[in-house]
mmCIF file of C-alpha atoms in Angstrom:
data_model
loop_
_atom_site.group_PDB
_atom_site.id
_atom_site.type_symbol
_atom_site.label_atom_id
_atom_site.label_comp_id
_atom_site.label_asym_id
_atom_site.label_seq_id
_atom_site.Cartn_x
_atom_site.Cartn_y
_atom_site.Cartn_z
ATOM 1 C CA LEU A 1 -10.299 2.653 -10.636
ATOM 2 C CA VAL A 2 -7.022 3.916 -9.172
ATOM 3 C CA VAL A 3 -6.361 3.336 -5.474
ATOM 4 C CA LEU A 4 -3.429 5.011 -3.735
ATOM 5 C CA VAL A 5 -1.931 4.459 -0.318
ATOM 6 C CA ALA A 6 0.868 6.866 0.518
ATOM 7 C CA ASP A 7 2.901 7.910 3.512
ATOM 8 C CA ALA A 8 5.048 11.034 3.697
ATOM 9 C CA CYS A 9 8.226 11.263 5.708
ATOM 10 C CA GLY A 10 7.635 13.350 8.798
ATOM 11 C CA LYS A 11 4.542 14.455 10.630
ATOM 12 C CA GLY A 12 2.153 17.340 10.884
ATOM 13 C CA VAL A 13 1.513 20.096 8.395
ATOM 14 C CA SER A 14 4.623 19.573 6.258
ATOM 15 C CA ALA A 15 3.809 15.869 5.701
ATOM 16 C CA ALA A 16 0.174 16.733 4.931
ATOM 17 C CA ILE A 17 1.257 19.353 2.388
ATOM 18 C CA LEU A 18 3.648 16.889 0.763
ATOM 19 C CA ILE A 19 0.872 14.292 0.417
ATOM 20 C CA SER A 20 -1.483 16.945 -0.986
ATOM 21 C CA ILE A 21 1.083 17.894 -3.611
ATOM 22 C CA VAL A 22 1.715 14.274 -4.593
ATOM 23 C CA SER A 23 -2.018 13.515 -4.729
ATOM 24 C CA GLY A 24 -2.776 16.569 -6.876
ATOM 25 C CA GLU A 25 0.134 15.911 -9.232
ATOM 26 C CA LEU A 26 -0.872 12.268 -9.682
ATOM 27 C CA LYS A 27 -4.504 13.189 -10.377
ATOM 28 C CA SER A 28 -3.350 15.702 -12.965
ATOM 29 C CA CYS A 29 -0.957 13.248 -14.630
ATOM 30 C CA LEU A 30 -3.482 10.419 -14.743
ATOM 31 C CA ALA A 31 -6.256 12.729 -16.001
ATOM 32 C CA GLY A 32 -3.817 13.780 -18.732
ATOM 33 C CA ARG A 33 -3.684 10.131 -19.790
ATOM 34 C CA LEU A 34 -0.135 9.401 -18.706
ATOM 35 C CA SER A 35 0.493 5.772 -17.875
ATOM 36 C CA PRO A 36 0.671 5.053 -14.137
ATOM 37 C CA ALA A 37 4.443 4.445 -14.393
ATOM 38 C CA ALA A 38 4.961 7.716 -16.297
ATOM 39 C CA ALA A 39 2.802 9.567 -13.751
ATOM 40 C CA LEU A 40 4.952 8.273 -10.877
ATOM 41 C CA ALA A 41 8.114 9.227 -12.750
ATOM 42 C CA ARG A 42 6.816 12.767 -13.306
ATOM 43 C CA VAL A 43 5.776 13.215 -9.664
ATOM 44 C CA ASN A 44 9.153 11.880 -8.544
ATOM 45 C CA ALA A 45 10.942 14.357 -10.817
ATOM 46 C CA ARG A 46 8.873 17.233 -9.428
ATOM 47 C CA LEU A 47 9.660 16.224 -5.844
ATOM 48 C CA LEU A 48 13.359 16.111 -6.653
ATOM 49 C CA ALA A 49 13.201 19.482 -8.451
ATOM 50 C CA ALA A 50 11.507 21.054 -5.419
ATOM 51 C CA GLU A 51 14.589 20.117 -3.364
ATOM 52 C CA CYS A 52 12.578 18.980 -0.375
ATOM 53 C CA ASP A 53 15.535 17.943 1.773
ATOM 54 C CA ASN A 54 15.019 14.638 3.566
ATOM 55 C CA LYS A 55 11.418 14.451 2.376
ATOM 56 C CA PHE A 56 10.141 11.404 0.575
ATOM 57 C CA VAL A 57 6.879 9.571 0.012
ATOM 58 C CA THR A 58 6.209 5.856 -0.055
ATOM 59 C CA LEU A 59 3.385 5.152 -2.422
ATOM 60 C CA LEU A 60 1.388 2.169 -3.574
ATOM 61 C CA MET A 61 -0.770 2.563 -6.673
ATOM 62 C CA VAL A 62 -3.236 -0.117 -7.734
ATOM 63 C CA VAL A 63 -5.087 0.303 -11.015
ATOM 64 C CA ILE A 64 -8.154 -1.922 -11.099
ATOM 65 C CA ASP A 65 -10.109 -2.746 -14.235
ATOM 66 C CA THR A 66 -13.526 -3.172 -12.645
ATOM 67 C CA GLN A 67 -14.842 -5.107 -15.647
ATOM 68 C CA SER A 68 -12.123 -7.753 -15.960
ATOM 69 C CA GLY A 69 -10.684 -7.713 -12.438
ATOM 70 C CA SER A 70 -7.171 -7.123 -13.729
ATOM 71 C CA LEU A 71 -4.813 -5.315 -11.367
ATOM 72 C CA GLU A 72 -1.756 -3.242 -12.143
ATOM 73 C CA VAL A 73 0.364 -2.662 -9.020
ATOM 74 C CA LEU A 74 3.122 -0.041 -8.805
ATOM 75 C CA ASN A 75 5.081 0.245 -5.592
ATOM 76 C CA ALA A 76 7.438 3.070 -4.646
ATOM 77 C CA GLY A 77 8.806 1.895 -1.306
ATOM 78 C CA HIS A 78 5.498 1.019 0.337
ATOM 79 C CA PHE A 79 4.252 -2.199 1.934
ATOM 80 C CA ASP A 80 3.318 -4.829 -0.634
ATOM 81 C CA PRO A 81 -0.407 -5.297 -1.183
ATOM 82 C CA LEU A 82 -1.742 -8.631 0.011
ATOM 83 C CA LEU A 83 -4.039 -10.695 -2.184
ATOM 84 C CA ARG A 84 -6.201 -13.162 -0.274
ATOM 85 C CA ARG A 85 -7.155 -15.942 -2.620
ATOM 86 C CA SER A 86 -10.549 -17.627 -2.344
ATOM 87 C CA ASP A 87 -8.867 -20.661 -0.719
ATOM 88 C CA GLY A 88 -7.558 -18.396 2.092
ATOM 89 C CA THR A 89 -3.913 -18.258 1.021
ATOM 90 C CA VAL A 90 -2.278 -14.842 0.949
ATOM 91 C CA VAL A 91 0.082 -13.664 -1.785
ATOM 92 C CA ARG A 92 2.286 -10.575 -1.558
ATOM 93 C CA LEU A 93 2.030 -8.706 -4.839
ATOM 94 C CA GLY A 94 4.916 -6.925 -6.479
ATOM 95 C CA ALA A 95 7.696 -7.590 -3.966
ATOM 96 C CA ASP A 96 10.125 -8.097 -6.842
ATOM 97 C CA SER A 97 9.136 -4.847 -8.566
ATOM 98 C CA ARG A 98 9.078 -2.537 -5.505
ATOM 99 C CA ARG A 99 11.270 0.538 -5.987
ATOM 100 C CA LEU A 100 12.599 3.339 -3.804
ATOM 101 C CA PRO A 101 10.181 5.903 -2.371
ATOM 102 C CA LEU A 102 9.421 9.021 -4.416
ATOM 103 C CA GLY A 103 11.826 11.905 -3.858
ATOM 104 C CA ILE A 104 14.957 9.798 -3.219
ATOM 105 C CA GLU A 105 16.617 9.481 -6.628
ATOM 106 C CA ALA A 106 15.898 10.414 -10.224
ATOM 107 C CA ASP A 107 15.176 7.001 -11.698
ATOM 108 C CA VAL A 108 12.201 5.666 -9.763
ATOM 109 C CA GLY A 109 11.769 3.005 -12.479
ATOM 110 C CA CYS A 110 8.465 1.610 -11.232
ATOM 111 C CA SER A 111 7.444 -1.301 -13.373
ATOM 112 C CA PRO A 112 3.958 -2.631 -12.811
ATOM 113 C CA THR A 113 3.114 -6.062 -11.490
ATOM 114 C CA GLU A 114 0.023 -7.477 -13.125
ATOM 115 C CA GLU A 115 -2.467 -9.779 -11.435
ATOM 116 C CA ARG A 116 -6.133 -10.664 -11.610
ATOM 117 C CA LEU A 117 -8.655 -10.268 -8.791
ATOM 118 C CA ALA A 118 -11.158 -13.114 -9.035
ATOM 119 C CA PRO A 119 -14.568 -13.358 -7.372
ATOM 120 C CA GLY A 120 -14.190 -14.275 -3.708
ATOM 121 C CA GLU A 121 -10.720 -12.747 -3.434
ATOM 122 C CA ALA A 122 -9.712 -9.681 -1.420
ATOM 123 C CA LEU A 123 -6.966 -7.129 -1.880
ATOM 124 C CA VAL A 124 -5.583 -5.691 1.374
ATOM 125 C CA LEU A 125 -3.674 -2.399 1.297
ATOM 126 C CA PHE A 126 -2.260 -0.850 4.464
ATOM 127 C CA SER A 127 0.227 1.641 5.860
ATOM 128 C CA ASP A 128 2.762 1.517 8.671
ATOM 129 C CA GLY A 129 0.082 2.414 11.204
ATOM 130 C CA LEU A 130 -1.081 -1.186 11.035
ATOM 131 C CA ALA A 131 2.278 -2.964 10.759
ATOM 132 C CA ASP A 132 3.915 -0.802 13.438
ATOM 133 C CA ALA A 133 1.078 -0.973 15.989
ATOM 134 C CA MET A 134 2.881 -1.679 19.263
ATOM 135 C CA ASN A 135 1.872 -3.633 22.350
ATOM 136 C CA ASN A 136 2.949 -3.110 25.983
ATOM 137 C CA GLU A 137 6.119 -5.154 25.398
ATOM 138 C CA ASN A 138 7.163 -2.759 22.582
ATOM 139 C CA GLU A 139 6.602 -5.453 19.963
ATOM 140 C CA CYS A 140 5.216 -4.416 16.588
ATOM 141 C CA TYR A 141 2.236 -6.143 14.995
ATOM 142 C CA ARG A 142 4.313 -6.649 11.782
ATOM 143 C CA VAL A 143 3.443 -7.693 8.258
ATOM 144 C CA GLU A 144 3.807 -11.389 9.066
ATOM 145 C CA ARG A 145 1.027 -11.126 11.634
ATOM 146 C CA ILE A 146 -1.167 -9.237 9.159
ATOM 147 C CA VAL A 147 -0.713 -12.133 6.712
ATOM 148 C CA GLN A 148 -1.515 -14.684 9.435
ATOM 149 C CA ALA A 149 -4.644 -12.791 10.476
ATOM 150 C CA ILE A 150 -5.881 -12.583 6.890
ATOM 151 C CA GLU A 151 -5.164 -16.288 6.313
ATOM 152 C CA SER A 152 -6.930 -17.325 9.513
ATOM 153 C CA SER A 153 -10.005 -15.211 8.812
ATOM 154 C CA ASP A 154 -12.996 -16.989 7.352
ATOM 155 C CA HIS A 155 -14.651 -13.659 6.503
ATOM 156 C CA GLN A 156 -15.525 -13.507 2.843
ATOM 157 C CA ASP A 157 -16.609 -9.892 2.341
ATOM 158 C CA ALA A 158 -14.228 -6.937 2.579
ATOM 159 C CA SER A 159 -15.984 -5.186 5.467
ATOM 160 C CA SER A 160 -15.913 -8.277 7.680
ATOM 161 C CA LEU A 161 -12.269 -8.944 6.838
ATOM 162 C CA VAL A 162 -11.298 -5.372 7.751
ATOM 163 C CA GLU A 163 -13.274 -5.513 11.005
ATOM 164 C CA TYR A 164 -11.606 -8.827 11.889
ATOM 165 C CA LEU A 165 -8.146 -7.393 11.186
ATOM 166 C CA ILE A 166 -8.823 -4.286 13.290
ATOM 167 C CA ARG A 167 -10.089 -6.420 16.188
ATOM 168 C CA ASP A 168 -6.937 -8.556 15.974
ATOM 169 C CA VAL A 169 -4.689 -5.455 16.015
ATOM 170 C CA ARG A 170 -6.582 -4.023 18.992
ATOM 171 C CA ALA A 171 -6.299 -7.321 20.872
ATOM 172 C CA PHE A 172 -2.549 -7.372 20.141
ATOM 173 C CA VAL A 173 -2.027 -3.763 21.269
ATOM 174 C CA GLY A 174 -4.111 -4.168 24.423
ATOM 175 C CA GLU A 175 -4.134 -1.241 26.822
#
């Protein structure tokens, strides 16, 4: 199972088109049996060849072996995925292997971080919409608060954990 979280520079139609291109290219590369790292390198090269001035994409790719629970994490400038262990501690995955966003320079050089997802653990992936949620005092929710919320949650299943996190963000943002 391949899970992607991506965010294109900009807004509106041009950002949506850029994400559509990246998504389609990645699906094609992965269906063609390229490794995840090679697929990211190819998509990066195509973005650079298209000369999309000041356009880039942050992208997080997680390849999950649903039988063994092994994870392969590749990060091109996106927020690190958070792994909530069964004891409640939260680990940031792949911070040392994060690379520049796609479309910035030729050598994206994404090397995977490998981890295992055990029973009772949760993997949390998110975009800037969560980390940058702002309250009335113009303070952002921030990654540190996401980690604290996940650590303080006693919710064991994914749906409950997500609902808890959304409630915490809404309480932070207020009116």
